[in-house]
Amino acid sequence: MALTRRISSSIPHYFGFAERSFKSYKLPGGPSSSSSLTHGIHVFHCPDQVGIVAKLSERIASRGGNILGADIFVPEKKNVFYSRNEFLFDPVKWPREQMDEDFLNLSKLFSATRSVVRVPDLDPKFKIGILASKQDHCLVDLLHRWQEGRLPVEITCVISNHERGPNTHVIRFLERNNIPYHYLNTTKENKREGEMLELVLDTDFLVLARYMQILSGNFLRTYGKDVINIHHGLLPSFKGGNPSKQAFDAGVKLIGATSHFVTEELDSGPIIEQMVERVSHRDNLESFVQKSENLERQCLAKAMRSYCELRVLPYEENRTVVF
């Protein structure tokens, strides 16, 4: 059993951010000269030892910062420490470059594997590319959440192996919001991955919104950053085509959705989020599918928010800590 230490309940509850362990995300130039307080997030992953919490707290307090909430996880019988702090600070009194230096010094002191700080109000939003196939439900949901400001990302493009007509809901939405749509007709012989890589070169991570193609190991290694996937929670029992009908015909009573990081092993990457819902004999196939799709929408959106808010950290070989 893992030992969890949690400090403060005032704040609601990171995989790799590939190759960015000690990097902050900054806008060009310095922060505003305003004395208003700003919200910051810091995540820390290092070997466990006495005094880490005290040093982190002292550093924030010494710069006039105020910790709003802290999550700490120390697995039982494992020499590893995880934390996520949310704090308020004055960017005039604690300039961003100084903040970076302070946390970098703590990283060196504790031989940290990962130390990342983010200031949502000052930092550029994460740039993402969305990959989708024929099914629209997850793609449409992400687009509307983005439009309403509920997803802290910048959508640079939507890529699909399914051609959508000029008057479809998705295409009209993308045109209104100046988001490029790229149709890449894929085959078994040509997955168009080279073209895809060129399109997503400047993104921070990718989202597979029911993209029904397998990304090759070469694609994942070349891209080198995180890829988040969503699929129904009926695997591994109901494989192949029309899994919802298979599950419905089998009379299952519990359905779900799983969002995870994409690895070379199909559907086996570290899990970020899972959701479940009961179904019954009163459900017909239509209501069964609707419930399944609703879970997929919610699960993917929640996983993305957790990732953007630095709530997801790698744990052991194929697990995650999600604060």
XYZ file of C-alpha atoms in Angstrom:
323
model
C 0.000 0.000 0.000
C 1.311 3.470 -0.866
C 1.598 6.175 1.729
C 0.033 9.448 0.610
C 0.715 12.706 2.405
C -1.667 15.490 1.448
C -1.472 19.039 2.678
C -4.429 21.393 2.339
C -7.749 20.710 0.686
C -8.243 24.234 -0.555
C -7.106 23.354 -4.091
C -8.687 20.658 -6.241
C -6.720 17.929 -6.645
C 2.838 15.042 -15.315
C 3.996 12.577 -17.594
C 7.166 13.605 -19.225
C 6.531 16.811 -21.093
C 9.219 15.107 -23.126
C 12.749 16.293 -22.419
C 11.577 19.281 -20.364
C 12.370 18.229 -16.829
C 13.919 21.506 -15.702
C 12.268 23.869 -18.139
C 9.799 26.634 -17.472
C 7.390 28.017 -20.035
C 7.817 31.760 -20.471
C 6.507 34.552 -22.614
C 9.076 36.720 -24.358
C 10.089 39.607 -22.166
C 9.435 39.978 -18.483
C 6.233 39.932 -16.494
C 4.052 42.954 -16.115
C 5.114 45.584 -13.623
C 1.738 45.176 -11.942
C 1.905 44.250 -8.258
C -1.114 41.946 -8.535
C -0.610 38.387 -7.356
C -0.231 35.588 -9.873
C -0.938 31.869 -9.611
C 1.965 29.417 -10.070
C 2.304 25.620 -10.161
C 5.424 23.607 -9.367
C 5.893 19.840 -9.626
C 8.866 17.987 -8.178
C 10.098 14.393 -8.499
C 13.250 13.308 -6.704
C 14.723 10.657 -4.385
C 13.048 10.861 -0.993
C 14.886 12.345 1.961
C 14.183 14.416 5.034
C 13.629 18.135 4.509
C 12.271 18.356 0.952
C 8.910 19.825 1.946
C 10.575 22.311 4.266
C 13.020 23.501 1.589
C 10.279 23.864 -1.044
C 8.049 25.777 1.364
C 10.906 27.968 2.571
C 11.911 28.895 -0.966
C 8.371 29.966 -1.915
C 7.855 31.853 1.349
C 11.251 33.574 1.162
C 10.176 35.163 -2.131
C 6.880 36.362 -0.683
C 4.857 33.515 -2.146
C 1.916 31.900 -0.394
C 1.213 28.179 -0.826
C -2.467 27.556 -1.563
C -2.251 23.779 -1.558
C 0.245 20.967 -1.831
C -0.053 17.328 -2.835
C 2.710 14.947 -1.767
C 3.124 11.253 -2.532
C 5.811 8.997 -1.100
C 5.289 5.341 -2.083
C 5.818 2.890 0.744
C 9.247 1.203 0.730
C 10.377 3.182 -2.321
C 12.977 5.927 -2.201
C 11.039 8.440 -4.287
C 9.213 11.699 -3.594
C 6.521 13.454 -5.651
C 4.945 16.830 -5.000
C 2.756 19.416 -6.673
C 2.438 22.900 -5.160
C 0.067 25.702 -6.123
C 1.029 29.136 -4.867
C 0.375 32.855 -5.236
C 3.260 35.250 -5.825
C 4.031 38.784 -6.935
C 5.894 38.611 -10.287
C 7.544 41.957 -9.522
C 9.034 40.685 -6.266
C 9.756 37.219 -7.688
C 10.661 37.642 -11.396
C 10.305 34.586 -13.544
C 14.012 34.187 -14.261
C 14.692 34.238 -10.529
C 11.951 31.669 -9.975
C 13.515 29.370 -12.558
C 16.925 29.740 -10.895
C 15.506 29.083 -7.432
C 13.764 25.872 -8.412
C 16.754 24.763 -10.483
C 18.972 25.132 -7.418
C 16.548 22.979 -5.425
C 16.584 20.427 -8.238
C 20.371 20.189 -7.992
C 20.246 20.030 -4.202
C 17.899 17.032 -4.216
C 19.096 15.398 -7.482
C 15.601 15.796 -8.923
C 14.413 13.800 -11.890
C 11.837 16.440 -12.723
C 11.180 19.996 -11.608
C 8.708 22.027 -13.650
C 7.160 25.397 -12.900
C 4.284 26.952 -14.790
C 2.492 30.283 -14.464
C -0.786 29.898 -16.402
C -1.560 33.618 -16.634
C 1.861 34.469 -18.088
C 2.956 31.393 -19.985
C 1.901 30.570 -23.530
C -0.741 27.904 -23.790
C 0.329 24.433 -24.818
C 0.210 23.975 -28.586
C -1.525 20.772 -29.575
C -2.430 18.878 -32.718
C -5.590 16.774 -32.784
C -5.772 13.557 -34.822
C -9.213 12.189 -35.651
C -10.914 9.687 -37.928
C -14.583 9.409 -38.915
C -16.173 9.565 -35.466
C -16.786 13.170 -34.429
C -17.905 12.983 -30.819
C -14.536 13.498 -29.077
C -13.269 15.966 -31.672
C -16.414 18.132 -31.492
C -16.373 18.060 -27.703
C -12.740 19.232 -27.551
C -13.409 22.016 -30.049
C -16.359 23.341 -28.061
C -14.521 23.100 -24.737
C -11.629 25.013 -26.333
C -14.016 27.661 -27.686
C -15.515 28.129 -24.226
C -12.083 28.524 -22.646
C -12.290 25.288 -20.658
C -9.198 23.757 -22.251
C -5.980 25.764 -21.716
C -4.492 24.914 -25.111
C -3.898 26.375 -28.551
C -5.122 24.030 -31.286
C -2.667 24.354 -34.174
C -4.354 21.884 -36.529
C -6.709 18.947 -36.923
C -5.407 16.002 -38.954
C -7.668 13.230 -40.193
C -7.632 10.178 -42.425
C -11.320 10.893 -43.102
C -12.402 13.536 -45.595
C -15.066 15.928 -44.336
C -17.182 18.010 -46.705
C -17.015 21.825 -46.746
C -20.444 22.249 -45.164
C -20.015 19.867 -42.262
C -20.223 21.135 -38.696
C -16.553 20.411 -37.977
C -15.203 22.133 -41.088
C -17.373 25.218 -40.586
C -16.212 25.478 -36.977
C -12.534 25.143 -37.921
C -12.838 27.723 -40.696
C -14.506 30.227 -38.362
C -11.681 29.813 -35.876
C -8.814 29.684 -38.416
C -7.754 26.180 -37.407
C -6.260 24.262 -40.368
C -7.784 20.897 -41.302
C -5.523 18.400 -43.047
C -6.971 15.345 -44.752
C -4.352 12.640 -45.229
C -5.715 9.614 -47.037
C -3.862 6.722 -45.383
C -3.398 3.160 -46.569
C -1.815 0.081 -45.022
C 1.243 0.729 -47.168
C 1.426 4.470 -46.500
C 0.336 5.943 -43.166
C 1.486 9.437 -44.299
C 3.469 9.756 -41.073
C 6.237 11.849 -42.610
C 3.710 14.499 -43.665
C 2.015 14.291 -40.313
C 5.280 14.897 -38.476
C 5.901 18.041 -40.515
C 2.451 19.353 -39.553
C 2.920 18.786 -35.810
C 6.577 19.805 -35.553
C 5.885 22.815 -33.330
C 3.270 21.242 -31.043
C 3.823 20.457 -27.364
C 1.765 17.260 -27.408
C -0.743 15.382 -29.561
C -4.271 14.211 -28.832
C -5.866 11.226 -30.549
C -9.595 12.004 -30.587
C -10.702 8.522 -31.699
C -7.995 8.336 -34.363
C -8.377 4.826 -35.712
C -4.831 4.389 -36.987
C -1.831 2.916 -35.180
C 1.102 5.295 -34.837
C 4.376 3.522 -35.546
C 7.284 3.340 -33.146
C 9.303 5.400 -35.607
C 6.650 8.152 -35.524
C 6.598 8.191 -31.718
C 10.395 8.271 -31.434
C 10.750 10.986 -34.080
C 8.004 13.150 -32.564
C 9.591 12.681 -29.137
C 6.789 14.288 -27.126
C 3.690 12.988 -25.401
C 0.676 11.616 -27.255
C -2.614 11.197 -25.385
C -5.184 8.654 -26.557
C -8.793 7.802 -25.684
C -10.615 4.546 -26.233
C -13.657 2.761 -24.902
C -13.226 0.705 -21.763
C -14.526 -2.526 -23.305
C -11.046 -3.829 -24.109
C -9.693 -6.462 -24.042
C -12.931 -8.456 -24.054
C -14.512 -6.919 -27.138
C -11.933 -6.420 -29.860
C -12.337 -5.585 -33.524
C -15.277 -3.943 -35.245
C -18.355 -2.620 -33.449
C -17.243 -3.322 -29.869
C -20.283 -1.556 -28.411
C -22.669 -3.972 -30.110
C -20.507 -6.891 -29.013
C -20.676 -5.696 -25.405
C -24.388 -4.899 -25.630
C -25.158 -8.355 -27.002
C -23.096 -9.873 -24.196
C -25.212 -8.036 -21.609
C -22.434 -6.193 -19.816
C -23.493 -4.084 -16.841
C -20.493 -1.765 -16.609
C -18.911 0.280 -19.391
C -16.047 2.763 -19.345
C -13.424 4.852 -21.104
C -9.648 5.033 -20.708
C -7.263 7.862 -21.562
C -3.577 6.976 -21.640
C -0.224 7.888 -23.110
C 0.591 6.251 -26.430
C 3.512 3.839 -26.481
C 4.745 1.334 -29.053
C 2.738 -1.375 -27.331
C -0.870 -0.938 -28.502
C -3.271 0.487 -25.895
C -0.840 -0.296 -23.083
C 0.634 3.101 -22.220
C 0.485 4.656 -18.732
C -3.093 5.470 -17.784
C -4.057 9.068 -17.039
C -7.792 8.824 -16.463
C -10.567 6.228 -16.437
C -14.329 6.584 -16.062
C -17.107 4.043 -15.695
C -20.901 3.971 -15.801
C -23.510 1.306 -15.201
C -25.816 0.096 -17.957
C -28.798 -2.164 -17.566
C -31.389 -4.257 -19.360
C -33.351 -1.033 -19.883
C -30.683 0.318 -22.260
C -31.070 -0.267 -25.965
C -28.104 -0.225 -28.314
C -28.545 3.497 -29.023
C -28.526 4.552 -25.360
C -25.667 2.123 -24.709
C -23.530 3.791 -27.403
C -24.491 7.281 -26.213
C -23.357 6.503 -22.678
C -20.086 5.065 -23.977
C -19.381 8.108 -26.154
C -20.204 10.494 -23.305
C -17.657 8.734 -21.127
C -15.026 9.027 -23.857
C -15.645 12.777 -24.191
C -15.421 13.434 -20.476
C -12.462 11.139 -19.898
C -10.341 12.657 -22.676
C -11.109 16.239 -21.640
C -10.275 15.511 -18.006
C -7.009 13.802 -18.968
C -5.995 16.801 -21.064
C -6.771 19.253 -18.262
C -4.786 17.151 -15.790
C -1.829 17.109 -18.172
C -1.949 20.866 -18.818
C -2.235 21.572 -15.089
C 0.888 19.477 -14.375
C -1.060 16.908 -12.385
C 0.427 13.848 -14.136
C 3.823 12.401 -13.233
C 5.461 9.130 -14.325
C 5.543 6.434 -11.662
C 7.530 3.223 -12.010
C 7.777 1.705 -15.511
C 4.203 2.005 -16.743
C 2.141 3.865 -14.166
C 1.311 7.463 -13.316
C 0.818 9.643 -10.289
C -2.161 11.929 -10.948
C -2.638 14.625 -8.323
